[in-house]
Backbone as CSV, one residue per row, in Angstrom:
resi,resn,N_x,N_y,N_z,CA_x,CA_y,CA_z,C_x,C_y,C_z
1,ASN,-28.271,42.503,-80.599,-29.153,42.654,-79.472,-29.392,41.324,-78.764
2,ALA,-29.577,40.303,-79.544,-29.823,38.975,-78.962,-28.584,38.538,-78.206
3,ASP,-27.437,38.839,-78.796,-26.205,38.488,-78.088,-26.100,39.282,-76.789
4,LYS,-26.470,40.527,-76.880,-26.422,41.363,-75.698,-27.367,40.816,-74.639
5,GLU,-28.561,40.401,-75.047,-29.557,39.838,-74.134,-29.018,38.560,-73.508
6,ARG,-28.461,37.671,-74.326,-27.890,36.417,-73.812,-26.728,36.737,-72.849
7,PHE,-25.913,37.716,-73.241,-24.804,38.091,-72.383,-25.328,38.617,-71.052
8,GLN,-26.378,39.453,-71.103,-27.003,40.000,-69.884,-27.537,38.858,-69.012
9,GLN,-28.221,37.889,-69.636,-28.793,36.756,-68.891,-27.667,35.897,-68.299
10,SER,-26.639,35.708,-69.107,-25.506,34.924,-68.631,-24.834,35.654,-67.475
11,LEU,-24.703,36.973,-67.584,-24.112,37.775,-66.537,-24.940,37.683,-65.261
12,GLN,-26.283,37.792,-65.421,-27.171,37.684,-64.254,-27.061,36.286,-63.627
13,ALA,-27.005,35.235,-64.467,-26.882,33.864,-63.952,-25.548,33.717,-63.216
14,ASN,-24.482,34.304,-63.787,-23.175,34.247,-63.134,-23.188,35.000,-61.799
15,GLU,-23.894,36.163,-61.790,-23.990,36.934,-60.545,-24.752,36.138,-59.478
16,ILE,-25.856,35.471,-59.913,-26.636,34.646,-58.977,-25.780,33.480,-58.476
17,GLU,-25.059,32.836,-59.395,-24.195,31.715,-58.996,-23.088,32.210,-58.061
18,LEU,-22.548,33.419,-58.372,-21.504,33.983,-57.517,-22.046,34.265,-56.112
19,MET,-23.271,34.815,-56.029,-23.891,35.079,-54.723,-24.101,33.760,-53.975
20,SER,-24.541,32.750,-54.703,-24.751,31.436,-54.093,-23.427,30.863,-53.594
21,LEU,-22.379,30.991,-54.445,-21.061,30.511,-54.039,-20.531,31.289,-52.836
22,ASN,-20.773,32.617,-52.820,-20.347,33.434,-51.671,-21.091,33.021,-50.401
23,ALA,-22.394,32.701,-50.543,-23.182,32.239,-49.398,-22.630,30.886,-48.918
24,ASP,-22.329,29.998,-49.889,-21.734,28.701,-49.523,-20.396,28.909,-48.817
25,LYS,-19.579,29.840,-49.342,-18.277,30.132,-48.750,-18.452,30.631,-47.318
26,GLU,-19.440,31.526,-47.111,-19.705,32.076,-45.774,-20.128,30.958,-44.814
27,ARG,-21.030,30.070,-45.275,-21.467,28.941,-44.437,-20.273,28.019,-44.137
28,PHE,-19.435,27.787,-45.147,-18.259,26.945,-44.950,-17.321,27.571,-43.920
29,GLN,-17.088,28.904,-44.011,-16.208,29.575,-43.050,-16.791,29.507,-41.635
30,GLN,-18.109,29.692,-41.525,-18.738,29.595,-40.202,-18.595,28.170,-39.648
31,SER,-18.813,27.185,-40.521,-18.665,25.791,-40.111,-17.209,25.515,-39.713
32,LEU,-16.267,26.058,-40.494,-14.850,25.890,-40.199,-14.512,26.515,-38.838
33,GLN,-15.037,27.720,-38.568,-14.800,28.366,-37.277,-15.395,27.542,-36.130
34,ALA,-16.594,27.026,-36.343,-17.231,26.190,-35.310,-16.393,24.929,-35.071
35,ASN,-15.894,24.330,-36.157,-15.049,23.143,-36.015,-13.738,23.466,-35.291
36,GLU,-13.155,24.639,-35.584,-11.924,25.040,-34.904,-12.164,25.254,-33.408
37,ILE,-13.305,25.861,-33.062,-13.652,26.068,-31.647,-13.847,24.714,-30.963
38,GLU,-14.571,23.804,-31.635,-14.791,22.463,-31.067,-13.461,21.719,-30.912
39,LEU,-12.562,21.874,-31.895,-11.250,21.235,-31.823,-10.449,21.774,-30.633
40,MET,-10.484,23.103,-30.428,-9.782,23.680,-29.282,-10.356,23.132,-27.972
41,SER,-11.679,23.018,-27.904,-12.332,22.482,-26.716,-11.924,21.031,-26.498
42,LEU,-11.894,20.237,-27.572,-11.490,18.838,-27.464,-10.022,18.719,-27.038
43,ASN,-9.163,19.596,-27.565,-7.754,19.589,-27.164,-7.602,19.946,-25.684
44,ALA,-8.404,20.909,-25.219,-8.371,21.272,-23.794,-8.831,20.082,-22.947
45,ASP,-9.907,19.399,-23.402,-10.376,18.198,-22.688,-9.287,17.129,-22.667
46,LYS,-8.611,16.950,-23.812,-7.531,15.957,-23.914,-6.402,16.299,-22.934
47,ASP,-6.023,17.587,-22.876,-4.959,18.007,-21.956,-5.351,17.742,-20.502
48,ARG,-6.601,18.080,-20.143,-7.074,17.823,-18.774,-7.069,16.324,-18.489
49,PHE,-7.499,15.521,-19.452,-7.521,14.073,-19.275,-6.097,13.538,-19.084
50,GLN,-5.153,14.032,-19.888,-3.766,13.571,-19.766,-3.179,13.957,-18.405
51,GLN,-3.480,15.173,-17.953,-2.999,15.598,-16.637,-3.602,14.718,-15.541
52,SER,-4.894,14.444,-15.663,-5.563,13.585,-14.686,-4.962,12.178,-14.718
53,LEU,-4.709,11.683,-15.915,-4.124,10.351,-16.069,-2.730,10.313,-15.440
54,GLN,-1.921,11.334,-15.695,-0.583,11.390,-15.111,-0.654,11.450,-13.588
55,ALA,-1.601,12.231,-13.064,-1.756,12.324,-11.609,-2.148,10.965,-11.040
56,ARG,-3.050,10.261,-11.709,-3.475,8.937,-11.231,-2.334,7.929,-11.340
57,GLU,-1.551,8.017,-12.404,-0.407,7.112,-12.543,0.610,7.360,-11.425
58,GLU,0.848,8.625,-11.104,1.774,8.958,-10.016,1.218,8.458,-8.682
59,GLU,-0.084,8.684,-8.466,-0.724,8.202,-7.234,-0.627,6.676,-7.150
60,ASN,-0.849,6.018,-8.272,-0.758,4.554,-8.311,0.670,4.096,-8.011
61,ARG,1.662,4.795,-8.578,3.059,4.458,-8.331,3.386,4.595,-6.842
62,LEU,2.897,5.674,-6.230,3.128,5.886,-4.800,2.437,4.807,-3.967
63,LEU,1.224,4.425,-4.366,0.508,3.375,-3.639,1.232,2.037,-3.743
64,VAL,1.765,1.744,-4.933,2.519,0.496,-5.116,3.776,0.517,-4.239
65,ALA,4.454,1.671,-4.200,5.658,1.787,-3.359,5.286,1.616,-1.886
66,ASP,4.174,2.227,-1.450,3.718,2.061,-0.067,3.408,0.600,0.222
67,LYS,2.731,-0.056,-0.707,2.380,-1.469,-0.529,3.648,-2.311,-0.386
68,GLU,4.641,-2.046,-1.235,5.892,-2.810,-1.169,6.607,-2.569,0.164
69,ARG,6.605,-1.300,0.637,7.227,-0.994,1.934,6.490,-1.716,3.058
70,LEU,5.161,-1.714,3.001,4.377,-2.391,4.040,4.615,-3.895,4.021
71,GLN,4.719,-4.466,2.823,4.996,-5.902,2.729,6.369,-6.213,3.307
72,GLN,7.349,-5.361,3.014,8.702,-5.570,3.545,8.689,-5.454,5.071
73,THR,7.975,-4.451,5.576,7.865,-4.272,7.030,7.200,-5.489,7.663
74,ALA,6.156,-6.004,7.017,5.461,-7.188,7.545,6.412,-8.382,7.590
75,LEU,7.213,-8.552,6.549,8.176,-9.655,6.531,9.203,-9.487,7.656
76,GLU,9.686,-8.265,7.821,10.662,-8.006,8.890,10.041,-8.271,10.260
77,GLN,8.781,-7.893,10.421,8.112,-8.130,11.699,7.908,-9.627,11.931
78,GLN,7.621,-10.376,10.869,7.482,-11.826,11.020,8.810,-12.440,11.461
79,VAL,9.914,-11.953,10.897,11.242,-12.441,11.304,11.476,-12.099,12.778
80,ASP,11.150,-10.864,13.163,11.315,-10.448,14.559,10.469,-11.311,15.494
81,ILE,9.239,-11.609,15.076,8.357,-12.450,15.900,8.961,-13.837,16.063
82,ARG,9.471,-14.403,14.974,10.107,-15.727,15.060,11.308,-15.691,16.012
83,LYS,12.121,-14.637,15.915,13.281,-14.508,16.812,12.821,-14.425,18.267
84,LEU,11.787,-13.616,18.515,11.279,-13.477,19.876,10.702,-14.793,20.394
85,GLN,10.019,-15.520,19.508,9.485,-16.823,19.909,10.627,-17.780,20.271
86,ASP,11.706,-17.753,19.476,12.868,-18.598,19.779,13.462,-18.224,21.135
87,VAL,13.613,-16.919,21.380,14.165,-16.467,22.648,13.239,-16.899,23.791
88,ALA,11.938,-16.738,23.612,10.982,-17.121,24.657,11.064,-18.619,24.933
89,GLU,11.180,-19.430,23.877,11.296,-20.881,24.066,12.586,-21.232,24.809
90,ARG,13.695,-20.580,24.434,14.968,-20.827,25.129,14.864,-20.431,26.604
91,CYS,14.273,-19.280,26.863,14.123,-18.818,28.242,13.253,-19.788,29.036
92,GLN,12.183,-20.252,28.423,11.295,-21.191,29.112,12.039,-22.495,29.421
93,THR,12.799,-22.993,28.442,13.574,-24.219,28.657,14.593,-24.014,29.769
94,GLU,15.306,-22.882,29.731,16.295,-22.584,30.772,15.623,-22.475,32.135
95,HIS,14.476,-21.827,32.177,13.747,-21.662,33.429,13.309,-23.029,33.964
96,GLU,12.762,-23.864,33.089,12.330,-25.195,33.515,13.520,-26.012,34.039
97,THR,14.656,-25.914,33.353,15.861,-26.621,33.793,16.295,-26.108,35.166
98,GLU,16.274,-24.790,35.324,16.671,-24.172,36.582,15.729,-24.598,37.714
99,VAL,14.428,-24.641,37.420,13.450,-25.048,38.432,13.692,-26.508,38.828
100,ARG,13.935,-27.388,37.849,14.226,-28.797,38.153,15.473,-28.914,39.019
101,SER,16.488,-28.168,38.660,17.736,-28.184,39.406,17.505,-27.712,40.840
102,MET,16.725,-26.663,41.008,16.431,-26.137,42.345,15.606,-27.143,43.145
103,ARG,14.699,-27.843,42.503,13.899,-28.856,43.194,14.797,-30.001,43.675
104,ILE,15.712,-30.406,42.782,16.648,-31.470,43.175,17.473,-31.008,44.373
105,GLU,17.968,-29.775,44.305,18.760,-29.225,45.406,17.926,-29.129,46.674
106,MET,16.659,-28.719,46.524,15.768,-28.605,47.669,15.494,-29.995,48.269
107,ASP,15.301,-30.987,47.402,15.101,-32.359,47.898,16.329,-32.812,48.688
108,GLY,17.506,-32.505,48.171,18.753,-32.850,48.865,18.826,-32.163,50.211
109,LEU,18.501,-30.881,50.253,18.520,-30.133,51.514,17.491,-30.684,52.483
110,GLN,16.345,-31.064,51.949,15.299,-31.651,52.789,15.797,-32.963,53.419
111,GLN,16.475,-33.768,52.589,17.028,-35.040,53.086,18.088,-34.779,54.156
112,THR,18.944,-33.789,53.887,19.973,-33.432,54.859,19.329,-32.972,56.160
113,LEU,18.281,-32.146,56.041,17.582,-31.658,57.223,16.991,-32.816,58.011
114,GLN,16.376,-33.766,57.304,15.792,-34.929,57.992,16.895,-35.746,58.686
115,ASN,18.033,-35.908,57.994,19.149,-36.642,58.595,19.636,-35.937,59.857
116,LYS,19.751,-34.615,59.780,20.216,-33.839,60.936,19.207,-33.936,62.073
117,GLU,17.910,-33.893,61.743,16.891,-34.015,62.783,16.981,-35.390,63.441
118,ALA,17.176,-36.428,62.622,17.302,-37.789,63.171,18.534,-37.869,64.057
119,GLU,19.627,-37.266,63.622,20.868,-37.266,64.398,20.658,-36.530,65.724
120,LEU,19.934,-35.369,65.618,19.652,-34.586,66.817,18.796,-35.392,67.781
121,ASN,17.780,-36.055,67.251,16.903,-36.879,68.094,17.718,-37.985,68.762
122,SER,18.630,-38.590,68.006,19.457,-39.669,68.543,20.332,-39.131,69.658
123,LEU,20.922,-37.960,69.431,21.776,-37.366,70.453,20.973,-36.999,71.686
124,GLN,19.755,-36.493,71.462,18.907,-36.148,72.603,18.539,-37.406,73.392
125,GLU,18.291,-38.493,72.684,17.968,-39.758,73.366,19.177,-40.225,74.184
126,CYS,20.340,-40.105,73.591,21.566,-40.512,74.298,21.746,-39.637,75.540
127,SER,21.497,-38.359,75.385,21.676,-37.428,76.474,20.694,-37.748,77.607
128,LYS,19.453,-38.080,77.249,18.447,-38.440,78.261,18.864,-39.724,78.953
129,SER,19.364,-40.671,78.204,19.779,-41.949,78.770,20.931,-41.735,79.739
130,SER,21.868,-40.902,79.340,23.015,-40.707,80.204,22.620,-39.914,81.432
131,GLN,21.632,-39.060,81.346,21.191,-38.302,82.509,20.430,-39.218,83.480
132,VAL,19.703,-40.154,82.959,18.925,-41.069,83.795,19.898,-41.940,84.580
133,GLN,21.003,-42.362,84.035,21.973,-43.240,84.728,22.687,-42.363,85.674
């Protein structure tokens, strides 16, 4: 009987421990499910972050390419400006030379005109003298 009583008590203690272990198992499974849900949420956040990062990297790559194109265009425009400045300087020099040449020619024509006027005056004086005689 005593053995039976001890066996009964041991059985009851085992049943209580089993219920406690089952409760622990249930709490562990619930915690595991909550952790799995949180992990899925974190993985979704990670995927969104990676997509955002890739989009920003692509945008950055495009911006760098645009910057390089703009820098190249600026350099080409600086070369064009230098060429135009050279052409403008050459044209100005040629124009100044041409103006000097025309002034010299005009001075020569002016001198010729004065000589012709003096010659005409001389001839007119001769003509008046010969008419008076």
